[in-house]
Tab-separated table of C-alpha atoms in Angstrom:
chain	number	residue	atom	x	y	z
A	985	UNK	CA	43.929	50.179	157.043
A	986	UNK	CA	43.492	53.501	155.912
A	987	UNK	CA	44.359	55.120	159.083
A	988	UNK	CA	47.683	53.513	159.168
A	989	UNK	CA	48.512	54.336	155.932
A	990	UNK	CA	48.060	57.769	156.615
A	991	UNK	CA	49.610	57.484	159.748
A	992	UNK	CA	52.392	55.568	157.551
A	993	UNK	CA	52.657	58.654	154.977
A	994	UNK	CA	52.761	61.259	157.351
A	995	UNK	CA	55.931	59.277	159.500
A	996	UNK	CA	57.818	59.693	155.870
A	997	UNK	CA	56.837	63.667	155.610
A	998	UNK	CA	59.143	64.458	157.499
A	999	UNK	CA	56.749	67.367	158.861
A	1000	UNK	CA	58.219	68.504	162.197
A	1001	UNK	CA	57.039	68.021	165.362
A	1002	UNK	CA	56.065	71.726	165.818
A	1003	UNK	CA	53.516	71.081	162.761
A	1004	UNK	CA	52.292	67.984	163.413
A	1005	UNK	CA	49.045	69.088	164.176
A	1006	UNK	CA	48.726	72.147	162.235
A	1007	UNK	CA	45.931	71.918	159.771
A	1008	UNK	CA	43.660	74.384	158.353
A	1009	UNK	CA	41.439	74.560	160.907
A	1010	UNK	CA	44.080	75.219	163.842
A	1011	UNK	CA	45.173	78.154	162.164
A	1012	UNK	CA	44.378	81.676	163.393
A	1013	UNK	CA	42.864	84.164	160.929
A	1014	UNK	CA	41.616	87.445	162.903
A	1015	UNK	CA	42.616	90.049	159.967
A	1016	UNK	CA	41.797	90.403	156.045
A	1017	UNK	CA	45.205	89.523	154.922
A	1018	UNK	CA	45.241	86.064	157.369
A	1019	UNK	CA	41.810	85.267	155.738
A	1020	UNK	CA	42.874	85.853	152.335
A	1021	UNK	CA	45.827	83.887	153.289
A	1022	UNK	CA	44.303	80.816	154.296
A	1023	UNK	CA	41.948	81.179	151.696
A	1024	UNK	CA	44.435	80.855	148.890
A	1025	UNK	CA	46.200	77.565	150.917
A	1026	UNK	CA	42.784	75.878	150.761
A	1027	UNK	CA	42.123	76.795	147.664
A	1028	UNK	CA	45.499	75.378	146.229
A	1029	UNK	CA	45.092	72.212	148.613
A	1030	UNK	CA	41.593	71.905	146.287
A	1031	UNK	CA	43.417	72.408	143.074
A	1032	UNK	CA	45.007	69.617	143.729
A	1033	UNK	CA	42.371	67.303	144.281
A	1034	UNK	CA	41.209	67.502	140.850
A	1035	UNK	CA	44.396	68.003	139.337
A	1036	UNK	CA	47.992	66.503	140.480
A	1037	UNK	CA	49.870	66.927	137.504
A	1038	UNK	CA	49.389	70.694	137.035
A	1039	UNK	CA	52.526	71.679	137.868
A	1040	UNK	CA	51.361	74.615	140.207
A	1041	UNK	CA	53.588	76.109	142.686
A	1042	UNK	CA	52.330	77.642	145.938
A	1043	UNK	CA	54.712	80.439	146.819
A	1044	UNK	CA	54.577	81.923	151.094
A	1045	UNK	CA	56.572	84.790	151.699
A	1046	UNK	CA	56.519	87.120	154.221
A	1047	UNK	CA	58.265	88.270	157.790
A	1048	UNK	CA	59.198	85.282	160.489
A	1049	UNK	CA	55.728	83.734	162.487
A	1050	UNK	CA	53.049	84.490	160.336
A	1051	UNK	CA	52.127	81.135	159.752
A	1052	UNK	CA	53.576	80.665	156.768
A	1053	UNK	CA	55.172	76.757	157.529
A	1054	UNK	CA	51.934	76.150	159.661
A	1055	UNK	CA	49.624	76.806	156.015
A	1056	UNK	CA	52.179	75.341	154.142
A	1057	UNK	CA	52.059	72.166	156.417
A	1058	UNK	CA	48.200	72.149	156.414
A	1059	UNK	CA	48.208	71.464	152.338
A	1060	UNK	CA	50.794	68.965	153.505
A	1061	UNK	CA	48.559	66.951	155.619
A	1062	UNK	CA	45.147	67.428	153.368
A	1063	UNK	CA	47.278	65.858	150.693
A	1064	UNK	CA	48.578	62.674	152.792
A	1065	UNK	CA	44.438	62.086	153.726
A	1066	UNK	CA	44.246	61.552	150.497
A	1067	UNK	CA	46.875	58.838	150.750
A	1068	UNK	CA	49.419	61.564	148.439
A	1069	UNK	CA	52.964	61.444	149.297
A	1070	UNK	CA	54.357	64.919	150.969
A	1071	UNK	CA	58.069	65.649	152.263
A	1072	UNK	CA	59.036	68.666	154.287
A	1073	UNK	CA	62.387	69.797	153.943
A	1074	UNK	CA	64.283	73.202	154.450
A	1075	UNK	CA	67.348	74.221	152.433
A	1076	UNK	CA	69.762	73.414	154.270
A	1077	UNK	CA	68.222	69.973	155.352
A	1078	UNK	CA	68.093	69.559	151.669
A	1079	UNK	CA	71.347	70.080	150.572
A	1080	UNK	CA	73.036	68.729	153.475
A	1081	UNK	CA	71.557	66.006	152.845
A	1082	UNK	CA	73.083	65.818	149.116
A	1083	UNK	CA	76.294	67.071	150.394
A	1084	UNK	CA	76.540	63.757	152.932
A	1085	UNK	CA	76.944	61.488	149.777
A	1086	UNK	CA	79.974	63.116	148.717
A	1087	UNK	CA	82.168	60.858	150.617
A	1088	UNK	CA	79.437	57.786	150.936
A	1089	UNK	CA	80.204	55.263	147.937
A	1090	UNK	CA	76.686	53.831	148.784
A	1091	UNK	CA	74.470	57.062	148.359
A	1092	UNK	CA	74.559	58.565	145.572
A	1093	UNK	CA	73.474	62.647	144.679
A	1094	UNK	CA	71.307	61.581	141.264
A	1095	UNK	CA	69.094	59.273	143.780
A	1096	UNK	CA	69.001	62.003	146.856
A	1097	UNK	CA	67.934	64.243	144.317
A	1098	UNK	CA	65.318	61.517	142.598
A	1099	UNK	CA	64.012	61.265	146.473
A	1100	UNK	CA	62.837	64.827	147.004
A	1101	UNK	CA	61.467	64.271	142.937
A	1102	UNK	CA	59.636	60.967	143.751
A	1103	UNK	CA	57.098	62.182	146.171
A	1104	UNK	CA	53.742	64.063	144.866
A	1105	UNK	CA	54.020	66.987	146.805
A	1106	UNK	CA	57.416	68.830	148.175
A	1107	UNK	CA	57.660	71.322	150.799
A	1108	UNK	CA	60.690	73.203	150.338
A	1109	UNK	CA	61.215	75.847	153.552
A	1110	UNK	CA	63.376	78.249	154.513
A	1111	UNK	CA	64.730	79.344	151.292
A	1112	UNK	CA	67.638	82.206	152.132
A	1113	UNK	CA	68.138	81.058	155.458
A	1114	UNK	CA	71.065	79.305	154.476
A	1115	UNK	CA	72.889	82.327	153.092
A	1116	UNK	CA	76.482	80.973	152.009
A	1117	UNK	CA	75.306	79.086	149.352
A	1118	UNK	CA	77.968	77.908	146.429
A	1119	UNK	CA	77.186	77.763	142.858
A	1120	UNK	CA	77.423	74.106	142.991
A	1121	UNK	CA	74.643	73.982	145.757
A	1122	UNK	CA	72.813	76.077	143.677
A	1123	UNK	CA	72.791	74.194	140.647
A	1124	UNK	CA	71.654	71.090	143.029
A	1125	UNK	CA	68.728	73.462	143.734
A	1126	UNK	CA	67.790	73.933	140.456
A	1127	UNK	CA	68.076	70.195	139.462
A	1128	UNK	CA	65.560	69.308	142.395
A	1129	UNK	CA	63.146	72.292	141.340
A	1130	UNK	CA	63.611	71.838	137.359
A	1131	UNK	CA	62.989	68.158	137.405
A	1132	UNK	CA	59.985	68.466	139.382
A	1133	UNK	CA	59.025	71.957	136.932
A	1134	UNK	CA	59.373	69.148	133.671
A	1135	UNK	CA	56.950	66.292	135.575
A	1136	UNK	CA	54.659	68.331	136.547
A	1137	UNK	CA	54.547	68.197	139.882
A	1138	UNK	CA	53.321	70.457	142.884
A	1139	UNK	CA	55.816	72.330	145.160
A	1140	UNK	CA	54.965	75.001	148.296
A	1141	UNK	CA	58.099	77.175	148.777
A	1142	UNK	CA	58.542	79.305	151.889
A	1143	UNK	CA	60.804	82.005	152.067
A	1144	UNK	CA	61.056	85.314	155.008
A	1145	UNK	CA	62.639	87.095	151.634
A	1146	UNK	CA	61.334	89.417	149.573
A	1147	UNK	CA	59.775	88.188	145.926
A	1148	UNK	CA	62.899	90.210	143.551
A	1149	UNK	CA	65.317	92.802	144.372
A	1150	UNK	CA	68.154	92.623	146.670
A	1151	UNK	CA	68.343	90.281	149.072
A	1152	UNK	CA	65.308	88.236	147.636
A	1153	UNK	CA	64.658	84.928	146.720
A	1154	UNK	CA	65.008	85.317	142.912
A	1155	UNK	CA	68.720	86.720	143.938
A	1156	UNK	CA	69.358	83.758	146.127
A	1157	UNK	CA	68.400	80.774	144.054
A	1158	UNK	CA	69.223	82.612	140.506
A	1159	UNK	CA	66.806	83.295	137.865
A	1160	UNK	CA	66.663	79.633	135.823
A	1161	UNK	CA	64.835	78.243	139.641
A	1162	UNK	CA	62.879	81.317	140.504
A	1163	UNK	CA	61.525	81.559	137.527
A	1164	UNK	CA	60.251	77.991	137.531
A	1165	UNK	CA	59.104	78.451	140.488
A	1166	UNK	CA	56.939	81.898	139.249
A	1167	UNK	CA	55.342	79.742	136.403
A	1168	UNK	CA	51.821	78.714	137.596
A	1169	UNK	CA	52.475	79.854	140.881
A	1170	UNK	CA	50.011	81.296	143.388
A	1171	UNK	CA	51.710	83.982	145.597
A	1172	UNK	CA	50.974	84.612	149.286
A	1173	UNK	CA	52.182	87.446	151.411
A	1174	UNK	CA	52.630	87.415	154.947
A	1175	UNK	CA	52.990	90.442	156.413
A	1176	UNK	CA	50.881	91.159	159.713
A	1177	UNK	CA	52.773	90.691	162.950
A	1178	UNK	CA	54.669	87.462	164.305
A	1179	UNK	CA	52.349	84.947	166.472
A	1180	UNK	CA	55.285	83.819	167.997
A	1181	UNK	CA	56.238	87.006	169.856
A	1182	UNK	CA	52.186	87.982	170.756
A	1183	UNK	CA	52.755	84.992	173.444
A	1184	UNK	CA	55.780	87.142	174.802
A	1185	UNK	CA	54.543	88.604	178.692
């Protein structure tokens, strides 16, 4: 029974395929700055354990394939062994996925929004890859990340953009969400060279 609830939860993470079986122990640390990284994912995937409702934010950022998403996935599937529920999303899944109710009189955006609030642990990815973002998407940002900020409840946010300046994620999703997302929040930077392209021949 327990195995197919977990099988169950993770079906409903949404986690891609790519990640499916990218856990802590798949993931390749062969510097001081990959250790330290997956250091600080376990020990946030521990925090959690004891404490769900401390409102902690895990923050990855760092250039494309450094295993940011695969870390970020691994606290993602710890949590769902201990029957938690976890959804993966990316911006622009996220708020084309709002933006799909505007002309569907049986979604609503107050309960695709109270979706990505429901679950105990959110995953939100790829924040600034969807660069033409309106003020009205941003605001439906900041009512996903506020809401969870005022319950309490744990979010890992990925981003390849810097942490402030130009061009970084507290210019992309506005100071009111960044700095939510700063409260509490363990910060992990990624900058050694892509896996991805050491498999190039």
């Amino acid at each position: 029974m327990a195995e197919t609830k977990i099988k169950k939860l993770f079906g409903q993470s949404m986690i891609p395929k790519r990640f499916a079986d990218k856990n802590f122990e798949a993931y390749e640390a062969t510097e001081k700055g990959q250790y330290q990284a997956l250091k600080s994912c376990l020990d946030f995937a521990q925090e959690l354990k004891t404490d769900w409702f401390s409102g902690k934010t895990l923050l990855l950022i760092g250039t494309p394939g450094t295993g940011k998403t695969h870390l970020a996935c691994a606290v993602g599937h710890d949590a769902i062994k201990q029957g938690r529920t976890v959804l993966y999303t990316t911006v622009t899944q996220l708020l084309e996925d709002i933006k799909s109710s505007w002309n569907d009189k049986d979604r609503s955006v107050k309960n695709i929004i109270a979706r990505y609030v429901s679950v105990d642990l959110l995953i939100l990815d790829e924040i600034g890859a969807f660069r033409g973002i309106s003020e009205r998407e941003k605001d439906y940002l900041f009512e996903v990340i506020n809401t969870r900020y005022e319950q309490m409840k744990p979010m890992i946010a990925v981003s390849n953009l810097r942490l402030s300046g130009v061009d970084s994620i507290e210019a992309y999703l506005e100071e009111r969400s960044f700095d939510r997302l700063c409260e509490q929040a363990r910060l992990v930077v990624f900058g050694w060279e892509s896996f991805r392209r050491k498999s190039l021949c």
